[in-house]
Short mmCIF file of C-alpha atoms in Angstrom, two decimals:
data_model
loop_
_atom_site.label_atom_id
_atom_site.label_comp_id
_atom_site.label_asym_id
_atom_site.label_seq_id
_atom_site.Cartn_x
_atom_site.Cartn_y
_atom_site.Cartn_z
CA MET A 28 15.89 4.18 -2.88
CA ALA A 29 17.82 7.42 -3.96
CA ILE A 30 19.90 7.78 -0.51
CA GLY A 31 22.40 10.44 -1.35
CA ALA A 32 20.82 11.75 -4.57
CA ASP A 33 21.79 15.06 -5.93
CA ARG A 34 18.60 16.73 -4.86
CA ILE A 35 15.43 16.09 -2.96
CA LEU A 36 13.64 13.70 -5.42
CA THR A 37 9.66 13.74 -5.80
CA THR A 38 7.29 10.85 -5.95
CA HIS A 39 3.66 10.26 -5.01
CA THR A 40 1.64 7.83 -3.14
CA GLY A 41 -0.06 5.60 -6.05
CA SER A 42 -3.42 6.36 -7.47
CA LEU A 43 -3.96 9.18 -9.89
CA PRO A 44 -7.27 10.32 -11.57
CA ARG A 45 -8.73 7.96 -13.88
CA PRO A 46 -10.49 9.16 -17.07
CA ARG A 47 -14.24 9.35 -16.61
CA ALA A 48 -15.04 6.48 -19.00
CA LEU A 49 -12.52 4.24 -17.30
CA THR A 50 -14.02 5.06 -13.83
CA ARG A 51 -17.33 4.12 -15.11
CA LEU A 52 -16.29 0.75 -16.20
CA HIS A 53 -14.37 0.17 -12.75
CA ALA A 54 -17.60 1.20 -10.82
CA ARG A 55 -19.92 -0.95 -12.93
CA ARG A 56 -17.49 -3.94 -12.42
CA ALA A 57 -17.13 -3.40 -8.61
CA ARG A 58 -20.95 -3.44 -8.38
CA GLY A 59 -21.15 -7.00 -10.01
CA GLU A 60 -22.52 -5.54 -13.29
CA PRO A 61 -21.37 -7.16 -16.42
CA VAL A 62 -18.42 -5.25 -18.34
CA ASP A 63 -16.73 -6.07 -21.51
CA ALA A 64 -13.19 -7.30 -20.44
CA ALA A 65 -11.52 -6.09 -23.59
CA GLU A 66 -13.22 -2.65 -23.46
CA LEU A 67 -11.80 -2.26 -19.80
CA GLU A 68 -8.41 -3.63 -20.70
CA ALA A 69 -8.06 -1.32 -23.61
CA ALA A 70 -9.29 1.70 -21.68
CA ALA A 71 -6.74 0.99 -18.78
CA GLN A 72 -3.98 0.50 -21.21
CA ALA A 73 -4.71 3.86 -22.75
CA ALA A 74 -4.85 5.42 -19.33
CA VAL A 75 -1.48 4.08 -18.22
CA ALA A 76 0.07 5.23 -21.52
CA ALA A 77 -1.24 8.79 -20.99
CA ILE A 78 -0.48 8.80 -17.13
CA VAL A 79 3.26 8.35 -17.48
CA PRO A 80 4.18 11.51 -19.53
CA LYS A 81 1.91 13.68 -17.47
CA GLN A 82 3.82 12.54 -14.38
CA ILE A 83 7.29 13.41 -16.05
CA ALA A 84 5.95 16.70 -17.20
CA ALA A 85 4.87 17.60 -13.63
CA GLY A 86 8.34 16.90 -12.35
CA ILE A 87 7.92 13.52 -10.79
CA ASP A 88 11.09 11.58 -10.32
CA ILE A 89 9.74 8.39 -9.59
CA PRO A 90 6.32 7.71 -11.23
CA ASN A 91 3.95 4.84 -11.39
CA ASN A 92 1.08 3.61 -13.52
CA GLY A 93 -1.37 5.55 -11.50
CA GLU A 94 -3.30 2.35 -10.59
CA GLN A 95 -5.31 2.98 -13.84
CA GLY A 96 -6.08 -0.65 -14.23
CA ARG A 97 -7.22 -1.34 -10.77
CA GLU A 98 -10.69 -0.54 -9.26
CA SER A 99 -9.02 0.37 -6.06
CA PHE A 100 -5.62 0.03 -4.26
CA VAL A 101 -6.81 -3.15 -2.59
CA LEU A 102 -9.97 -4.63 -4.06
CA TYR A 103 -8.20 -5.44 -7.53
CA LEU A 104 -7.11 -8.35 -5.69
CA ARG A 105 -10.36 -10.06 -5.87
CA ASP A 106 -9.35 -11.45 -9.23
CA ARG A 107 -5.88 -12.49 -8.03
CA LEU A 108 -6.70 -14.57 -4.97
CA THR A 109 -8.61 -17.79 -4.56
CA GLY A 110 -10.86 -18.59 -1.45
CA LEU A 111 -12.82 -15.24 -1.81
CA GLY A 112 -16.68 -15.40 -1.66
CA GLY A 113 -19.60 -14.38 0.29
CA GLU A 114 -19.76 -11.02 1.90
CA SER A 115 -17.69 -8.82 4.13
CA LEU A 116 -19.56 -5.99 6.29
CA ARG A 117 -17.42 -2.96 6.99
CA GLY A 118 -18.23 -0.86 9.75
CA GLY A 119 -18.15 3.10 9.83
CA TRP A 120 -15.24 5.46 10.88
CA GLN A 121 -15.34 6.55 14.41
CA ASP A 122 -14.90 10.28 13.72
CA ILE A 123 -17.42 10.36 10.93
CA ASP A 124 -20.17 8.67 13.11
CA ALA A 125 -19.48 11.29 15.92
CA TYR A 126 -20.58 14.16 13.55
CA PRO A 127 -24.04 13.25 12.25
CA GLU A 128 -24.40 16.62 10.40
CA PHE A 129 -21.22 16.17 8.68
CA LYS A 130 -22.02 12.57 7.90
CA ALA A 131 -25.25 13.45 6.34
CA ASP A 132 -23.59 16.16 4.13
CA LEU A 133 -20.96 13.79 3.13
CA GLN A 134 -23.57 11.09 2.12
CA ALA A 135 -25.44 13.71 0.28
CA ALA A 136 -22.36 14.83 -1.61
CA SER A 137 -21.52 11.27 -2.73
CA ALA A 138 -24.99 10.31 -3.61
CA GLY A 139 -25.30 9.46 -7.40
CA LYS A 140 -21.46 9.37 -8.06
CA GLU A 141 -20.04 6.79 -10.24
CA THR A 142 -17.55 5.31 -7.81
CA ALA A 143 -16.02 1.95 -6.98
CA SER A 144 -17.17 1.44 -3.30
CA MET A 145 -14.71 0.49 -0.41
CA THR A 146 -17.78 -0.50 1.72
CA ALA A 147 -20.24 -2.34 -0.37
CA ASN A 148 -19.99 -5.61 -2.28
CA LEU A 149 -16.94 -6.65 -0.41
CA PRO A 150 -15.99 -10.32 -0.62
CA ALA A 151 -14.78 -12.46 2.41
CA ALA A 152 -12.28 -15.25 2.78
CA VAL A 153 -14.38 -18.27 2.68
CA GLY A 154 -11.57 -20.94 1.43
CA ASP A 155 -7.81 -21.33 1.48
CA VAL A 156 -6.37 -18.14 -0.01
CA THR A 157 -3.75 -18.49 -2.55
CA TYR A 158 -2.37 -16.21 -5.34
CA ILE A 159 -3.43 -16.93 -8.97
CA GLY A 160 -2.47 -13.41 -10.15
CA ASP A 161 0.68 -14.20 -11.99
CA ALA A 162 -0.44 -13.45 -15.57
CA ALA A 163 -2.30 -10.48 -14.39
CA MET A 164 0.58 -9.04 -12.53
CA GLY A 165 2.85 -9.83 -15.46
CA ALA A 166 0.74 -7.97 -17.89
CA GLU A 167 0.59 -5.01 -15.41
CA CYS A 168 4.37 -4.67 -15.28
CA ALA A 169 4.70 -5.17 -18.93
CA GLU A 170 2.30 -2.53 -19.69
CA PHE A 171 3.82 0.03 -17.40
CA ALA A 172 7.18 -0.80 -18.71
CA ARG A 173 5.96 -0.19 -22.16
CA ALA A 174 4.50 3.25 -21.07
CA LEU A 175 7.81 4.10 -19.42
CA ALA A 176 10.03 3.24 -22.37
CA PRO A 177 9.38 6.57 -24.30
CA ALA A 178 10.40 8.47 -21.08
CA LYS A 179 13.75 6.64 -20.63
CA GLY A 180 16.33 9.00 -19.09
CA GLN A 181 13.54 11.35 -17.87
CA TYR A 182 12.92 9.74 -14.46
CA ARG A 183 14.99 8.17 -11.59
CA GLU A 184 13.22 5.09 -10.96
CA ALA A 185 9.72 3.69 -10.95
CA PHE A 186 7.29 2.17 -8.42
CA LEU A 187 4.39 -0.21 -8.34
CA ALA A 188 2.25 -0.43 -5.12
CA ALA A 189 0.52 -3.58 -3.54
CA PRO A 190 -1.49 -3.70 -0.38
CA SER A 191 -0.27 -5.24 3.03
CA PRO A 192 -1.74 -8.38 4.34
CA GLY A 193 -3.24 -6.25 7.16
CA ILE A 194 -5.44 -4.01 4.79
CA VAL A 195 -6.60 -7.04 2.77
CA ALA A 196 -7.55 -8.79 6.15
CA ALA A 197 -9.45 -5.69 7.27
CA VAL A 198 -11.41 -5.43 4.16
CA VAL A 199 -11.78 -8.99 3.16
CA GLN A 200 -12.81 -10.23 6.37
CA ASN A 201 -11.86 -13.99 7.60
CA LYS A 202 -14.43 -16.52 7.56
CA HIS A 203 -12.34 -19.58 6.95
CA TYR A 204 -9.17 -19.43 9.18
CA ASP A 205 -9.30 -20.57 12.75
CA THR A 206 -7.13 -17.49 13.76
CA GLU A 207 -6.32 -14.00 12.49
CA GLU A 208 -2.71 -15.05 12.68
CA ALA A 209 -3.39 -17.95 10.31
CA TYR A 210 -5.32 -15.71 7.96
CA LEU A 211 -2.38 -13.11 7.89
CA ALA A 212 -0.05 -15.72 7.34
CA ALA A 213 -1.72 -17.25 4.20
CA LEU A 214 -2.25 -13.56 2.87
CA ALA A 215 1.57 -13.06 3.37
CA THR A 216 2.37 -16.20 1.44
CA ALA A 217 0.01 -15.32 -1.40
CA LEU A 218 1.12 -11.53 -1.62
CA ARG A 219 4.64 -12.46 -1.68
CA GLN A 220 4.26 -13.45 -5.23
CA GLU A 221 2.95 -10.20 -6.23
CA TYR A 222 5.61 -8.32 -4.23
CA ALA A 223 8.32 -10.50 -6.02
CA ALA A 224 7.00 -9.91 -9.37
CA ILE A 225 7.01 -6.13 -8.96
CA LEU A 226 10.69 -6.35 -7.93
CA ASP A 227 11.57 -8.72 -10.48
CA ALA A 228 10.31 -6.43 -12.95
CA GLY A 229 12.85 -3.72 -11.84
CA PHE A 230 10.41 -1.43 -9.96
CA ILE A 231 10.30 -0.28 -6.56
CA LEU A 232 7.86 -2.01 -4.28
CA GLN A 233 5.48 0.23 -2.16
CA LEU A 234 3.54 -1.77 0.46
CA ASP A 235 0.21 0.11 1.17
CA CYS A 236 -0.44 -0.18 4.81
CA PRO A 237 -3.30 2.14 5.94
CA ASP A 238 -4.37 -0.49 8.27
CA LEU A 239 -1.58 0.26 10.63
CA ALA A 240 -3.22 3.63 11.60
CA LEU A 241 -6.88 3.59 9.90
CA GLU A 242 -8.04 0.39 11.72
CA ARG A 243 -7.70 2.17 15.14
CA HIS A 244 -10.81 4.31 14.46
CA ALA A 245 -12.44 1.56 12.21
CA SER A 246 -12.44 -2.13 13.42
CA TYR A 247 -10.76 -1.32 16.63
CA GLN A 248 -12.56 1.83 17.67
CA ASP A 249 -14.31 0.15 20.64
CA ARG A 250 -11.22 -1.82 21.92
CA PRO A 251 -8.36 -0.75 24.02
CA LEU A 252 -5.29 0.70 22.29
CA SER A 253 -3.33 -2.33 23.37
CA ASP A 254 -5.55 -4.62 21.37
CA PHE A 255 -4.73 -2.38 18.23
CA ILE A 256 -1.10 -2.34 18.80
CA GLY A 257 -1.16 -6.04 19.10
CA PHE A 258 -2.90 -5.98 15.68
CA CYS A 259 -0.19 -3.91 14.23
CA GLU A 260 2.49 -6.19 15.55
CA ARG A 261 0.86 -9.06 13.90
CA VAL A 262 0.74 -7.19 10.56
CA ILE A 263 4.37 -6.03 10.76
CA THR A 264 5.33 -9.85 11.41
CA ALA A 265 3.25 -10.92 8.37
CA ILE A 266 4.93 -8.14 6.25
CA ASN A 267 8.25 -9.36 7.28
CA ARG A 268 7.52 -12.81 6.40
CA ALA A 269 6.19 -11.91 3.11
CA ILE A 270 9.30 -9.79 2.15
CA GLU A 271 12.09 -12.08 3.70
CA GLY A 272 14.79 -12.42 1.30
CA LEU A 273 13.63 -9.64 -0.92
CA PRO A 274 15.71 -6.55 -1.51
CA LYS A 275 15.00 -4.33 1.40
CA ASP A 276 16.42 -1.09 -0.24
CA ARG A 277 13.84 -1.44 -3.05
CA ILE A 278 10.89 -1.57 -0.62
CA ARG A 279 8.88 1.33 0.82
CA LEU A 280 6.03 1.16 3.27
CA HIS A 281 3.01 3.74 3.23
CA VAL A 282 0.99 4.32 6.31
CA CYS A 283 -1.93 6.64 6.63
CA TRP A 284 -5.25 7.32 8.56
CA GLY A 285 -7.51 7.01 5.51
CA ASN A 286 -7.76 8.82 2.43
CA TYR A 287 -11.10 10.67 3.09
CA GLU A 288 -12.02 14.23 4.34
CA GLY A 289 -13.26 14.09 7.86
CA PRO A 290 -12.62 15.44 11.36
CA HIS A 291 -9.93 12.68 11.94
CA ASP A 292 -10.01 13.65 15.61
CA ALA A 293 -10.06 9.92 16.40
CA ASP A 294 -6.90 9.14 14.68
CA VAL A 295 -4.45 7.20 16.63
CA PRO A 296 -1.24 9.48 17.35
CA LEU A 297 1.74 8.66 15.16
CA GLU A 298 3.58 8.46 18.42
CA ASP A 299 1.58 5.42 19.61
CA ILE A 300 2.27 3.35 16.50
CA LEU A 301 5.69 4.44 15.08
CA PRO A 302 7.79 2.20 17.30
CA THR A 303 5.95 -0.79 15.97
CA ILE A 304 5.95 0.36 12.33
CA LEU A 305 9.87 0.86 12.46
CA HIS A 306 10.05 -2.99 12.99
CA ALA A 307 9.27 -3.49 9.26
CA LYS A 308 12.32 -4.68 7.50
CA VAL A 309 12.02 -2.19 4.64
CA GLY A 310 14.23 0.68 3.04
CA GLY A 311 11.81 3.48 3.51
CA PHE A 312 8.41 4.79 4.85
CA VAL A 313 5.84 7.05 3.20
CA LEU A 314 4.03 9.19 5.75
CA PRO A 315 1.68 12.02 5.42
CA PHE A 316 2.82 15.21 6.88
CA ALA A 317 0.61 17.91 4.89
CA ASN A 318 -2.71 17.24 6.27
CA PRO A 319 -3.89 19.47 9.40
CA ARG A 320 -4.18 16.46 11.79
CA HIS A 321 -0.71 14.89 11.48
CA ALA A 322 1.48 17.81 10.18
CA HIS A 323 3.49 18.17 13.40
CA GLU A 324 4.43 14.50 13.88
CA HIS A 325 7.64 14.66 11.88
CA ARG A 326 9.17 15.72 15.05
CA LEU A 327 8.99 12.09 16.35
CA PHE A 328 12.09 11.31 14.13
CA ARG A 329 14.16 13.21 16.73
CA THR A 330 13.32 10.51 19.32
CA HIS A 331 12.57 7.57 16.97
CA PRO A 332 15.19 7.83 14.10
CA LEU A 333 15.18 5.97 11.00
CA ALA A 334 17.96 3.24 10.47
CA GLU A 335 20.92 4.88 8.57
CA ASP A 336 20.00 2.95 5.33
CA GLN A 337 16.21 4.07 5.30
CA VAL A 338 14.51 6.89 3.52
CA LEU A 339 11.56 9.02 4.24
CA VAL A 340 9.07 9.81 1.65
CA ALA A 341 7.28 12.86 3.35
CA GLY A 342 3.89 13.93 2.34
CA VAL A 343 3.98 17.61 1.75
CA ILE A 344 1.00 17.59 -0.62
CA ASP A 345 -2.67 17.18 0.66
CA THR A 346 -4.50 14.79 -1.42
CA LEU A 347 -8.03 15.90 -0.21
CA THR A 348 -7.98 19.45 -1.07
CA ASN A 349 -8.11 21.58 -4.25
CA PHE A 350 -5.89 24.11 -2.84
CA VAL A 351 -2.62 24.41 -4.69
CA GLU A 352 0.18 24.45 -2.22
CA HIS A 353 2.75 27.29 -2.86
CA PRO A 354 6.26 26.13 -3.54
CA GLU A 355 7.40 27.90 -0.63
CA VAL A 356 5.13 26.05 1.58
CA VAL A 357 6.26 22.88 0.18
CA ALA A 358 9.90 23.95 0.67
CA GLU A 359 9.13 25.04 4.33
CA ARG A 360 7.66 21.67 5.04
CA LEU A 361 10.55 19.75 3.63
CA GLU A 362 13.02 21.96 5.48
CA ARG A 363 11.13 21.26 8.75
CA ILE A 364 10.85 17.53 8.25
CA ALA A 365 14.77 17.57 7.17
CA ASP A 366 15.55 19.12 10.37
CA SER A 367 13.74 16.48 12.40
CA LEU A 368 15.04 13.66 10.07
CA GLY A 369 18.56 14.94 10.56
CA ASP A 370 19.71 14.19 7.10
CA PRO A 371 18.24 15.81 3.95
CA LYS A 372 19.98 13.35 1.75
CA ARG A 373 17.39 10.49 3.04
CA LEU A 374 14.33 12.79 2.38
CA LEU A 375 12.08 12.72 -0.70
CA ALA A 376 9.08 14.77 -1.35
CA GLY A 377 5.72 12.96 -1.71
CA THR A 378 1.89 13.27 -1.25
CA ASP A 379 -0.06 12.33 1.73
CA CYS A 380 -1.92 9.51 0.04
CA GLY A 381 -3.35 8.61 -3.31
CA PHE A 382 -5.49 11.08 -5.33
CA ASP A 383 -8.18 8.27 -6.39
CA THR A 384 -7.66 5.30 -4.28
CA ALA A 385 -10.78 3.84 -5.31
CA ALA A 386 -12.02 4.75 -8.82
CA GLY A 387 -14.28 7.98 -8.59
CA ARG A 388 -13.66 8.51 -5.12
CA GLY A 389 -11.05 11.29 -5.48
CA ARG A 390 -11.74 14.69 -4.16
CA VAL A 391 -9.33 16.77 -6.39
CA SER A 392 -10.12 17.57 -9.87
CA ALA A 393 -7.48 16.18 -12.38
CA ASP A 394 -6.22 19.40 -13.79
CA VAL A 395 -5.68 20.58 -10.05
CA VAL A 396 -3.83 17.23 -9.31
CA TRP A 397 -1.10 17.96 -11.98
CA ALA A 398 -0.90 21.69 -10.67
CA LYS A 399 -0.26 20.37 -7.05
CA LEU A 400 2.44 17.86 -8.28
CA ARG A 401 4.18 20.70 -10.17
CA SER A 402 4.20 22.81 -7.22
CA MET A 403 5.75 19.90 -5.17
CA ALA A 404 8.48 19.57 -7.80
CA ASP A 405 9.12 23.35 -7.55
CA GLY A 406 9.17 23.41 -3.77
CA ALA A 407 11.56 20.33 -3.75
CA ARG A 408 13.99 22.40 -5.77
CA LEU A 409 13.80 25.34 -3.57
CA ALA A 410 14.34 23.10 -0.47
CA THR A 411 17.40 21.47 -2.15
CA GLU A 412 18.99 24.87 -2.75
CA ARG A 413 18.56 25.66 1.02
CA LEU A 414 19.41 22.22 2.47
CA ARG A 415 22.26 21.26 0.06
CA PRO A 416 24.09 24.47 -0.51
#
């Protein structure tokens, strides 16, 4: 994944703003309302065709399909897995519940918005989980390839994301398997087909694993840290099983503490989870270093270095604020992170998370998103000039 590239390359973390009409269709479908499948497919295809040139124009070297055809980064799998039904009940976040005034303001601001919820209408695992998404994944890859074709030579490589077994297990709760390990193993076997399809189509695979940080202040908020670390270890074991034999140098793993604006003062420190995360047999990691809670944690790479064949996609753009970061700010962030990493040739510039991880949930206006990405590209050029004279 671009080790030793001639400059600091740019990418992002996955989801990009969806057109409003497409968002409405996703939101209605997520609520269980009838939606014309052909209308949704046509709207998604048009959105993918439009999103690729926008990324190229913004200076993105490693684009994706913006997840335009998915209702969210994880729940699109409800159509690609068997054994789902019933209902899962997702609890609250520890930091939000601790601030009732903020929580009330947040709920008021969200009221009436047309969104695909990540906490309501969630299915559960009520039977054997297997993968039936070959046709859908194949169509998604082919659609992305068609959108990329006119931009041949204008980008370095391209990626598609897929969720980890751990975040699926957290959102789609287990009501069928005897143990969590058995459920994670079944998910790993099923999701391997999706992972392999993305790689076989020639794309970089990004594993979305917010569970490796988020679940500490979600489902594990009332349990000891050791219990959560145990969960992380089980998830990493499942991930390694799912990607065994697949090309490590074409797989990157994204971890974050939840893509929402909030206090985040209950977040587990990266120091507590990084040793476990680094056991993932992947070619790189995508981590957030732009937000105010975790911007300092890049220093951990001085004592917990990446392997020599791994890269770091460093989040240097905040996906929750409409501030457009100055290119000099981006460059300074990259320079600091490169110093901790020890090798600027293994550093890429990215975003902290996706801009619209569930349709309609994004907080940054679409025109500001593109300005932020352009600023990231400008900052990466500045940092390249200083780090690679």
